[in-house]
Amino acid sequence: MRQPAITATASFHALESHAVDAKHWQLRQLFAADPQRFPKLTVDAAGLFLDYSKNRIDANTVGLLLDLARERGVEAQRDAMFAGEKINLTEHRAVLHTALRMPRDKALRVDGQDVVADVHAVLERMRDFTDRVRSGAWLGHSGKPITDVVNIGIGGSDLGPKMACLALRSYAHPRLKMHFVSNVDGHDMDAVLDQVDPATTLFIVASKTFVTAETMLNARTARSWFLRHAKADDLARHFVAVSTNTEEIKAFGIDPANMFPFWDWVGGRYSVWSSIGLAVALSIGFGYFTDFLAGAHAMDQHFLEAPLEENMPVLLAMVGFWNRQFLGCSSLSIAPYHQDLSRFPAYLQQLDMESNGKRVTKGGAPVDVPTCPVVWGECGTNAQHAYFQLLHQGSDVTPIDFIAALRPTHDLPGHHDALLANCFAQSEAFMTGKTGDEVRADLQAQGLAAAEIEALVPHKTFPGNRPSNTILMDQLSPPLLGALIALYEHKTFVQGVLWDVNSFDQWGVELGKVLAKNIHQELTGEIAPARHDSSTNGLIIMAKAAQHL
Ligand SMILES: O=P(O)(O)OC[C@H]1O[C@](O)(CO)[C@@H](O)[C@@H]1O
């Protein structure tokens, strides 16, 4: 159904009127005015806790935001996605990553096919394979068990498995070392090949399309390296493939028995739940992989069933929309206070920005408001000693999502309290800031002279009033990681509905791919250099000259 422009809706107008005053509200005053603010602006779901009280909103703002969600049809579009309707309009595809984590006893028919049965058939094959590798029953060509797994993939075929393997390293098999090669830069592959033994290494070639240039070049390099140490007949013990493209896998020479399929209704950035998660299942074992899926399913059920007022993905999305639209925040920083979530910001970059980094509606008209903010971040406390200065005192207001576990998965004394103290202190500091008078009082107490105090006050003042969310979980575990990822998937979906963009295509990455192919042929001399602009021509000439040095 064609949506009106968001700015033409009654609920958007109501929010605009509300924002005239609300965007100037001070968080300190909002907390002082309402002792119940924390219980009112927090929510639990699927083992996660979201505190969104440190945003420049009140219950009235939330009500108006939810009116907008309703007017944009979030509930109907959510139901359409879960039902397998072809909501990815530009590619005529259903969007069913949620089916990848549905229990076996459910059924969902798409084009007459029960996709849940298909999913569980592949999961069974993954169970069998991962059990054999982990137990040592699957042997390399010289009869030794596998010790190293190299996942070759890029984008969603890399970020999800890599992020999840790191996040769940406490659950990892002690014999299996996981490696990830994504970049077409040979230094990436070189660094990994330096560390592994061809007799005990398993390569997973992970690519939805099985034509992605970087992955195919890396896969060919890995195969050539392997064949320098072993025979062609040995490939079957060391190369497996994960893809929707059976023909290309066969053409590459991978044994059909070593293929783990998935389906075109799984987007690359939503694919860690599919056989693209094979590296995760190898690392943590199939039982924990099932728990990971179950955690995501619990968040799916919450998203489907909870009223919007208590719906965590909807609330996270609407607060993000408020900050983007009415506070003018053009970026969102992700701060996991958990070292094992070090790749989570990178994972969210693809999830959010490849999904909603769009400027036209599903109908092809320009979106008349700003869309997806830039998503970036780094683990706390490291981030505090790098760029938090700008977040505290820079000229832009950047909302932050703090993510932490209440209990660690290590037993080193003293660390976890220090970590959580920093996490909570930062969100407090971003909110309260420090006024000129407070700075003055501090400096007077230290006995500084009046002139020196006045010179220092502007530098030591913090504006505060900077919005943040805090997401807490008990321990970082397979089900809670699953729930956390699904939370952000659904948040992304809801914002895409508000902006009326297709969150499930990614045409923006195509142009660079085509131009790179042309320039590659010019660099390697296969075709004469084309007439580019003087900058591009100059760079090509420099690179060609360097190759002849
Ligand atoms: O899994 P594939 O088909 O190799 O694609 C890798 C990545 O490339 C993209 O298509 C972008 O180029 C992503 O959406 C995807 O996750």
Tab-separated table of C-alpha atoms in Angstrom, residues 161-536:
chain	number	residue	atom	x	y	z
A	161	PRO	CA	29.615	-15.187	12.324
A	162	LYS	CA	32.710	-13.252	13.385
A	163	MET	CA	30.838	-11.065	15.860
A	164	ALA	CA	28.972	-14.043	17.358
A	165	CYS	CA	32.066	-16.272	17.631
A	166	LEU	CA	33.865	-13.491	19.493
A	167	ALA	CA	30.865	-12.708	21.674
A	168	LEU	CA	30.475	-16.370	22.669
A	169	ARG	CA	34.148	-17.205	23.040
A	170	SER	CA	33.487	-18.474	26.588
A	171	TYR	CA	31.426	-21.261	24.991
A	172	ALA	CA	33.984	-22.109	22.294
A	173	HIS	CA	35.442	-25.553	21.636
A	174	PRO	CA	38.977	-25.609	23.064
A	175	ARG	CA	40.517	-27.336	20.026
A	176	LEU	CA	38.934	-25.174	17.318
A	177	LYS	CA	40.488	-21.816	16.535
A	178	MET	CA	38.244	-19.630	14.417
A	179	HIS	CA	39.619	-17.308	11.723
A	180	PHE	CA	37.801	-14.914	9.426
A	181	VAL	CA	39.006	-13.626	6.081
A	182	SER	CA	36.865	-11.024	4.381
A	183	ASN	CA	38.977	-8.361	2.718
A	184	VAL	CA	40.106	-8.668	-0.895
A	185	ASP	CA	43.373	-7.259	0.458
A	186	GLY	CA	45.750	-10.229	0.361
A	187	HIS	CA	47.196	-9.182	3.713
A	188	ASP	CA	44.022	-10.497	5.327
A	189	MET	CA	44.358	-13.992	3.847
A	190	ASP	CA	48.148	-13.950	4.228
A	191	ALA	CA	47.916	-13.290	7.966
A	192	VAL	CA	45.602	-16.278	8.440
A	193	LEU	CA	47.444	-18.722	6.149
A	194	ASP	CA	50.590	-17.951	8.144
A	195	GLN	CA	48.923	-19.359	11.244
A	196	VAL	CA	47.261	-22.535	9.970
A	197	ASP	CA	48.289	-26.033	8.888
A	198	PRO	CA	46.648	-27.321	5.677
A	199	ALA	CA	46.359	-30.806	7.202
A	200	THR	CA	44.119	-29.603	10.038
A	201	THR	CA	42.299	-26.602	8.557
A	202	LEU	CA	38.697	-26.440	7.421
A	203	PHE	CA	37.667	-23.629	5.050
A	204	ILE	CA	34.064	-22.449	4.964
A	205	VAL	CA	33.304	-20.486	1.800
A	206	ALA	CA	30.322	-18.398	2.917
A	207	SER	CA	28.497	-16.354	0.319
A	208	LYS	CA	24.791	-16.004	-0.279
A	209	THR	CA	25.314	-15.371	-3.986
A	210	PHE	CA	28.625	-17.240	-4.398
A	211	VAL	CA	29.698	-14.592	-6.919
A	212	THR	CA	30.947	-11.840	-4.569
A	213	ALA	CA	34.310	-10.819	-6.018
A	214	GLU	CA	36.219	-10.593	-2.740
A	215	THR	CA	35.005	-13.939	-1.442
A	216	MET	CA	35.599	-15.792	-4.683
A	217	LEU	CA	39.147	-14.444	-5.013
A	218	ASN	CA	39.883	-15.364	-1.399
A	219	ALA	CA	38.344	-18.814	-1.911
A	220	ARG	CA	40.480	-19.419	-5.021
A	221	THR	CA	43.595	-18.289	-3.149
A	222	ALA	CA	42.793	-20.638	-0.252
A	223	ARG	CA	42.205	-23.512	-2.672
A	224	SER	CA	45.529	-22.887	-4.502
A	225	TRP	CA	47.374	-22.681	-1.175
A	226	PHE	CA	45.749	-25.927	-0.024
A	227	LEU	CA	46.570	-27.723	-3.295
A	228	ARG	CA	50.234	-26.794	-2.897
A	229	HIS	CA	50.188	-29.024	0.207
A	230	ALA	CA	47.650	-31.699	-0.702
A	231	LYS	CA	45.880	-33.448	-3.592
A	232	ALA	CA	42.654	-32.482	-5.350
A	233	ASP	CA	40.954	-35.539	-3.824
A	234	ASP	CA	41.664	-34.096	-0.369
A	235	LEU	CA	39.604	-30.937	-0.999
A	236	ALA	CA	36.400	-32.588	0.197
A	237	ARG	CA	37.786	-32.952	3.738
A	238	HIS	CA	38.818	-29.297	3.914
A	239	PHE	CA	36.347	-27.147	1.959
A	240	VAL	CA	32.659	-26.671	2.658
A	241	ALA	CA	30.323	-24.040	1.230
A	242	VAL	CA	27.357	-22.077	2.500
A	243	SER	CA	25.210	-20.431	-0.153
A	244	THR	CA	21.898	-20.132	-1.955
A	245	ASN	CA	23.686	-20.767	-5.267
A	246	THR	CA	24.145	-24.508	-5.750
A	247	GLU	CA	25.300	-24.217	-9.373
A	248	GLU	CA	28.191	-21.890	-8.529
A	249	ILE	CA	29.276	-24.086	-5.605
A	250	LYS	CA	29.478	-27.062	-7.951
A	251	ALA	CA	31.384	-24.981	-10.509
A	252	PHE	CA	33.892	-24.025	-7.814
A	253	GLY	CA	34.534	-27.729	-7.211
A	254	ILE	CA	33.107	-28.194	-3.729
A	255	ASP	CA	31.602	-31.601	-3.026
A	256	PRO	CA	27.760	-31.296	-3.091
A	257	ALA	CA	27.733	-33.286	0.158
A	258	ASN	CA	29.600	-30.374	1.758
A	259	MET	CA	27.048	-27.708	0.796
A	260	PHE	CA	24.828	-26.050	3.353
A	261	PRO	CA	22.059	-24.202	1.553
A	262	PHE	CA	19.846	-21.327	2.557
A	263	TRP	CA	17.247	-19.283	0.734
A	264	ASP	CA	16.807	-16.002	-1.135
A	265	TRP	CA	14.351	-14.811	1.529
A	266	VAL	CA	17.303	-14.426	3.931
A	267	GLY	CA	19.063	-11.082	3.526
A	268	GLY	CA	22.863	-11.146	3.875
A	269	ARG	CA	22.849	-8.938	6.975
A	270	TYR	CA	20.109	-11.105	8.529
A	271	SER	CA	21.792	-14.429	7.766
A	272	VAL	CA	23.766	-15.394	10.888
A	273	TRP	CA	20.801	-17.595	11.882
A	274	SER	CA	21.051	-19.624	8.674
A	275	SER	CA	23.845	-21.936	7.571
A	276	ILE	CA	25.945	-18.741	7.357
A	277	GLY	CA	26.147	-19.357	11.125
A	278	LEU	CA	28.031	-22.630	10.505
A	279	ALA	CA	31.222	-21.142	11.981
A	280	VAL	CA	29.263	-20.181	15.108
A	281	ALA	CA	27.769	-23.677	15.414
A	282	LEU	CA	31.226	-25.224	14.958
A	283	SER	CA	32.674	-23.003	17.639
A	284	ILE	CA	29.977	-23.192	20.333
A	285	GLY	CA	28.367	-26.492	19.363
A	286	PHE	CA	24.940	-27.194	17.990
A	287	GLY	CA	23.209	-27.176	21.389
A	288	TYR	CA	24.289	-23.626	22.145
A	289	PHE	CA	23.583	-22.618	18.533
A	290	THR	CA	20.002	-23.809	19.100
A	291	ASP	CA	19.881	-21.652	22.255
A	292	PHE	CA	21.105	-18.688	20.200
A	293	LEU	CA	18.200	-19.220	17.780
A	294	ALA	CA	15.769	-19.654	20.679
A	295	GLY	CA	16.824	-16.314	22.197
A	296	ALA	CA	16.138	-14.557	18.917
A	297	HIS	CA	12.797	-16.354	18.643
A	298	ALA	CA	11.844	-15.142	22.134
A	299	MET	CA	12.481	-11.554	20.962
A	300	ASP	CA	10.455	-12.256	17.796
A	301	GLN	CA	7.503	-13.387	19.876
A	302	HIS	CA	7.808	-10.309	22.073
A	303	PHE	CA	7.924	-8.040	19.007
A	304	LEU	CA	4.854	-9.786	17.585
A	305	GLU	CA	2.770	-9.930	20.735
A	306	ALA	CA	3.661	-7.139	23.166
A	307	PRO	CA	1.541	-3.990	23.056
A	308	LEU	CA	3.478	-1.144	21.475
A	309	GLU	CA	3.743	0.606	24.862
A	310	GLU	CA	5.811	-2.334	26.171
A	311	ASN	CA	7.407	-3.413	22.923
A	312	MET	CA	11.187	-3.123	23.277
A	313	PRO	CA	12.177	-2.990	19.580
A	314	VAL	CA	9.379	-0.495	18.874
A	315	LEU	CA	10.368	1.747	21.794
A	316	LEU	CA	14.071	1.623	20.853
A	317	ALA	CA	13.157	2.514	17.275
A	318	MET	CA	10.828	5.368	18.232
A	319	VAL	CA	13.306	6.952	20.638
A	320	GLY	CA	15.946	6.714	17.908
A	321	PHE	CA	13.531	8.325	15.474
A	322	TRP	CA	12.853	11.152	17.967
A	323	ASN	CA	16.575	11.832	18.389
A	324	ARG	CA	17.190	11.749	14.642
A	325	GLN	CA	14.181	13.786	13.624
A	326	PHE	CA	13.631	16.306	16.382
A	327	LEU	CA	17.029	16.638	18.079
A	328	GLY	CA	18.878	16.526	14.722
A	329	CYS	CA	21.250	13.736	15.822
A	330	SER	CA	22.944	12.443	12.697
A	331	SER	CA	24.861	9.631	14.327
A	332	LEU	CA	24.329	6.908	16.902
A	333	SER	CA	27.195	5.538	18.941
A	334	ILE	CA	27.141	1.961	20.221
A	335	ALA	CA	29.133	1.387	23.398
A	336	PRO	CA	29.240	-2.240	24.510
A	337	TYR	CA	30.716	-2.437	28.001
A	338	HIS	CA	31.751	-6.003	27.231
A	339	GLN	CA	34.978	-6.798	25.438
A	340	ASP	CA	33.444	-9.890	23.845
A	341	LEU	CA	30.999	-7.612	22.001
A	342	SER	CA	33.877	-5.775	20.343
A	343	ARG	CA	32.546	-6.489	16.836
A	344	PHE	CA	28.929	-5.659	17.704
A	345	PRO	CA	29.163	-2.006	16.573
A	346	ALA	CA	30.563	-3.141	13.201
A	347	TYR	CA	27.789	-5.717	12.932
A	348	LEU	CA	25.157	-3.053	13.641
A	349	GLN	CA	26.717	-0.743	11.073
A	350	GLN	CA	25.813	-3.149	8.305
A	351	LEU	CA	22.468	-4.107	9.825
A	352	ASP	CA	21.269	-0.541	10.230
A	353	MET	CA	23.062	1.427	7.529
A	354	GLU	CA	22.757	-1.116	4.707
A	355	SER	CA	19.084	-1.535	5.610
A	356	ASN	CA	17.988	2.060	6.129
A	357	GLY	CA	20.715	4.052	4.394
A	358	LYS	CA	18.155	4.991	1.736
A	359	ARG	CA	16.732	8.271	0.479
A	360	VAL	CA	13.718	7.198	-1.540
A	361	THR	CA	10.507	5.572	-0.397
A	362	LYS	CA	9.272	2.179	-1.555
A	363	GLY	CA	7.268	4.093	-4.159
A	364	GLY	CA	10.417	5.872	-5.433
A	365	ALA	CA	9.670	9.351	-4.046
A	366	PRO	CA	12.291	11.215	-1.977
A	367	VAL	CA	11.921	10.630	1.764
A	368	ASP	CA	11.124	14.075	3.113
A	369	VAL	CA	12.942	13.690	6.448
A	370	PRO	CA	16.478	12.561	7.363
A	371	THR	CA	16.826	8.768	7.479
A	372	CYS	CA	19.331	6.392	9.075
A	373	PRO	CA	21.981	7.993	11.301
A	374	VAL	CA	25.614	6.947	11.013
A	375	VAL	CA	26.176	4.031	13.394
A	376	TRP	CA	29.591	3.603	14.939
A	377	GLY	CA	31.220	2.689	18.213
A	378	GLU	CA	33.769	0.847	20.268
A	379	CYS	CA	33.901	-1.010	23.559
A	380	GLY	CA	33.907	0.847	26.823
A	381	THR	CA	36.065	1.621	28.666
A	382	ASN	CA	38.461	1.992	25.687
A	383	ALA	CA	36.101	4.433	23.968
A	384	GLN	CA	36.197	6.695	27.028
A	385	HIS	CA	39.914	7.257	26.488
A	386	ALA	CA	39.537	7.904	22.773
A	387	TYR	CA	36.498	9.780	21.468
A	388	PHE	CA	34.183	10.246	24.471
A	389	GLN	CA	35.724	13.719	24.836
A	390	LEU	CA	33.835	14.764	21.705
A	391	LEU	CA	30.634	13.118	22.906
A	392	HIS	CA	30.829	15.024	26.210
A	393	GLN	CA	31.953	18.439	25.023
A	394	GLY	CA	31.882	18.484	21.204
A	395	SER	CA	29.415	20.604	19.264
A	396	ASP	CA	27.205	17.717	18.102
A	397	VAL	CA	24.823	15.731	20.267
A	398	THR	CA	25.348	11.988	19.681
A	399	PRO	CA	23.005	9.537	21.385
A	400	ILE	CA	24.671	6.431	22.797
A	401	ASP	CA	23.453	2.889	23.347
A	402	PHE	CA	25.272	1.425	26.354
A	403	ILE	CA	25.174	-2.381	26.440
A	404	ALA	CA	26.359	-4.385	29.460
A	405	ALA	CA	26.044	-7.734	31.212
A	406	LEU	CA	25.380	-7.728	34.952
A	407	ARG	CA	27.603	-10.758	35.497
A	408	PRO	CA	30.826	-11.594	33.674
A	409	THR	CA	31.721	-14.927	32.091
A	410	HIS	CA	35.234	-14.742	33.601
A	411	ASP	CA	36.202	-15.141	37.257
A	412	LEU	CA	38.862	-12.438	37.548
A	413	PRO	CA	38.190	-10.442	40.709
A	414	GLY	CA	37.723	-6.680	40.683
A	415	HIS	CA	37.133	-6.114	36.994
A	416	HIS	CA	33.410	-6.330	36.553
A	417	ASP	CA	32.415	-3.797	39.199
A	418	ALA	CA	34.965	-1.386	37.739
A	419	LEU	CA	33.512	-1.935	34.275
A	420	LEU	CA	29.885	-1.424	35.322
A	421	ALA	CA	30.815	1.617	37.429
A	422	ASN	CA	32.254	3.223	34.311
A	423	CYS	CA	29.261	2.297	32.186
A	424	PHE	CA	26.722	3.780	34.610
A	425	ALA	CA	28.944	6.802	35.338
A	426	GLN	CA	29.163	7.670	31.672
A	427	SER	CA	25.432	7.635	31.051
A	428	GLU	CA	24.993	9.737	34.197
A	429	ALA	CA	27.666	12.198	33.070
A	430	PHE	CA	26.190	12.504	29.569
A	431	MET	CA	22.843	13.252	31.145
A	432	THR	CA	23.763	15.593	34.003
A	433	GLY	CA	26.806	17.327	32.592
A	434	LYS	CA	28.422	19.853	34.903
A	435	THR	CA	27.274	23.438	35.146
A	436	GLY	CA	29.553	26.468	35.345
A	437	ASP	CA	28.522	26.983	38.973
A	438	GLU	CA	29.391	23.414	39.882
A	439	VAL	CA	32.795	23.796	38.235
A	440	ARG	CA	33.311	27.086	40.062
A	441	ALA	CA	32.453	25.512	43.425
A	442	ASP	CA	34.909	22.649	42.808
A	443	LEU	CA	37.716	24.993	41.867
A	444	GLN	CA	37.034	27.271	44.821
A	445	ALA	CA	37.218	24.244	47.123
A	446	GLN	CA	40.635	23.499	45.613
A	447	GLY	CA	41.715	27.054	46.553
A	448	LEU	CA	42.303	28.432	43.056
A	449	ALA	CA	42.453	32.182	42.514
A	450	ALA	CA	39.304	33.847	41.155
A	451	ALA	CA	40.864	34.823	37.816
A	452	GLU	CA	42.143	31.330	37.212
A	453	ILE	CA	38.756	29.866	38.108
A	454	GLU	CA	36.968	32.069	35.575
A	455	ALA	CA	39.505	31.153	32.887
A	456	LEU	CA	38.941	27.434	33.529
A	457	VAL	CA	35.152	27.407	33.886
A	458	PRO	CA	34.289	27.302	30.133
A	459	HIS	CA	36.728	24.433	29.556
A	460	LYS	CA	35.528	22.354	32.483
A	461	THR	CA	31.799	22.869	31.900
A	462	PHE	CA	29.854	19.946	30.408
A	463	PRO	CA	26.582	20.804	28.668
A	464	GLY	CA	25.046	17.400	29.556
A	465	ASN	CA	21.468	16.713	28.470
A	466	ARG	CA	22.871	14.132	26.043
A	467	PRO	CA	20.550	11.190	25.420
A	468	SER	CA	21.403	7.534	25.929
A	469	ASN	CA	19.840	4.102	26.279
A	470	THR	CA	21.190	1.355	28.507
A	471	ILE	CA	20.586	-2.282	27.614
A	472	LEU	CA	21.376	-4.801	30.341
A	473	MET	CA	21.407	-8.569	30.401
A	474	ASP	CA	22.402	-11.098	33.039
A	475	GLN	CA	25.397	-12.739	31.313
A	476	LEU	CA	26.411	-12.666	27.678
A	477	SER	CA	25.097	-16.096	26.677
A	478	PRO	CA	23.878	-17.687	23.415
A	479	PRO	CA	20.168	-16.933	24.017
A	480	LEU	CA	20.790	-13.382	25.190
A	481	LEU	CA	23.093	-12.621	22.266
A	482	GLY	CA	20.329	-13.978	20.005
A	483	ALA	CA	17.771	-11.710	21.692
A	484	LEU	CA	20.086	-8.686	21.457
A	485	ILE	CA	20.667	-9.098	17.719
A	486	ALA	CA	16.956	-9.674	17.081
A	487	LEU	CA	16.151	-6.547	19.119
A	488	TYR	CA	18.246	-4.428	16.768
A	489	GLU	CA	16.925	-6.232	13.676
A	490	HIS	CA	13.374	-5.320	14.645
A	491	LYS	CA	14.350	-1.788	15.640
A	492	THR	CA	15.803	-1.376	12.146
A	493	PHE	CA	12.619	-2.777	10.622
A	494	VAL	CA	10.386	-0.361	12.553
A	495	GLN	CA	12.452	2.668	11.527
A	496	GLY	CA	12.354	1.489	7.905
A	497	VAL	CA	8.551	1.399	8.136
A	498	LEU	CA	8.461	4.949	9.541
A	499	TRP	CA	10.598	6.248	6.674
A	500	ASP	CA	8.788	3.965	4.192
A	501	VAL	CA	12.078	2.724	2.740
A	502	ASN	CA	12.811	-0.816	1.588
A	503	SER	CA	15.096	-2.006	4.395
A	504	PHE	CA	15.939	-5.212	2.557
A	505	ASP	CA	17.749	-4.226	-0.627
A	506	GLN	CA	21.206	-2.627	-1.014
A	507	TRP	CA	21.550	-1.167	-4.493
A	508	GLY	CA	23.956	1.444	-3.149
A	509	VAL	CA	26.849	-1.018	-3.068
A	510	GLU	CA	26.552	-1.868	-6.780
A	511	LEU	CA	28.104	1.180	-8.490
A	512	GLY	CA	31.475	0.814	-6.763
A	513	LYS	CA	31.526	-2.907	-7.634
A	514	VAL	CA	31.073	-2.177	-11.361
A	515	LEU	CA	33.676	0.598	-11.436
A	516	ALA	CA	36.166	-1.550	-9.491
A	517	LYS	CA	35.768	-4.301	-12.081
A	518	ASN	CA	36.580	-1.861	-14.901
A	519	ILE	CA	39.564	-0.339	-13.118
A	520	HIS	CA	40.844	-3.790	-12.170
A	521	GLN	CA	40.942	-4.696	-15.864
A	522	GLU	CA	42.804	-1.467	-16.578
A	523	LEU	CA	45.296	-2.093	-13.772
A	524	THR	CA	46.019	-5.614	-14.912
A	525	GLY	CA	46.376	-4.442	-18.514
A	526	GLU	CA	43.529	-6.531	-19.884
A	527	ILE	CA	41.912	-3.449	-21.382
A	528	ALA	CA	43.309	-0.042	-22.248
A	529	PRO	CA	42.786	2.574	-19.531
A	530	ALA	CA	39.481	4.340	-19.922
A	531	ARG	CA	39.272	8.110	-19.776
A	532	HIS	CA	38.416	8.828	-16.178
A	533	ASP	CA	38.644	12.170	-14.434
A	534	SER	CA	42.213	13.415	-13.898
A	535	SER	CA	42.287	12.237	-10.279
A	536	THR	CA	41.249	8.648	-11.040
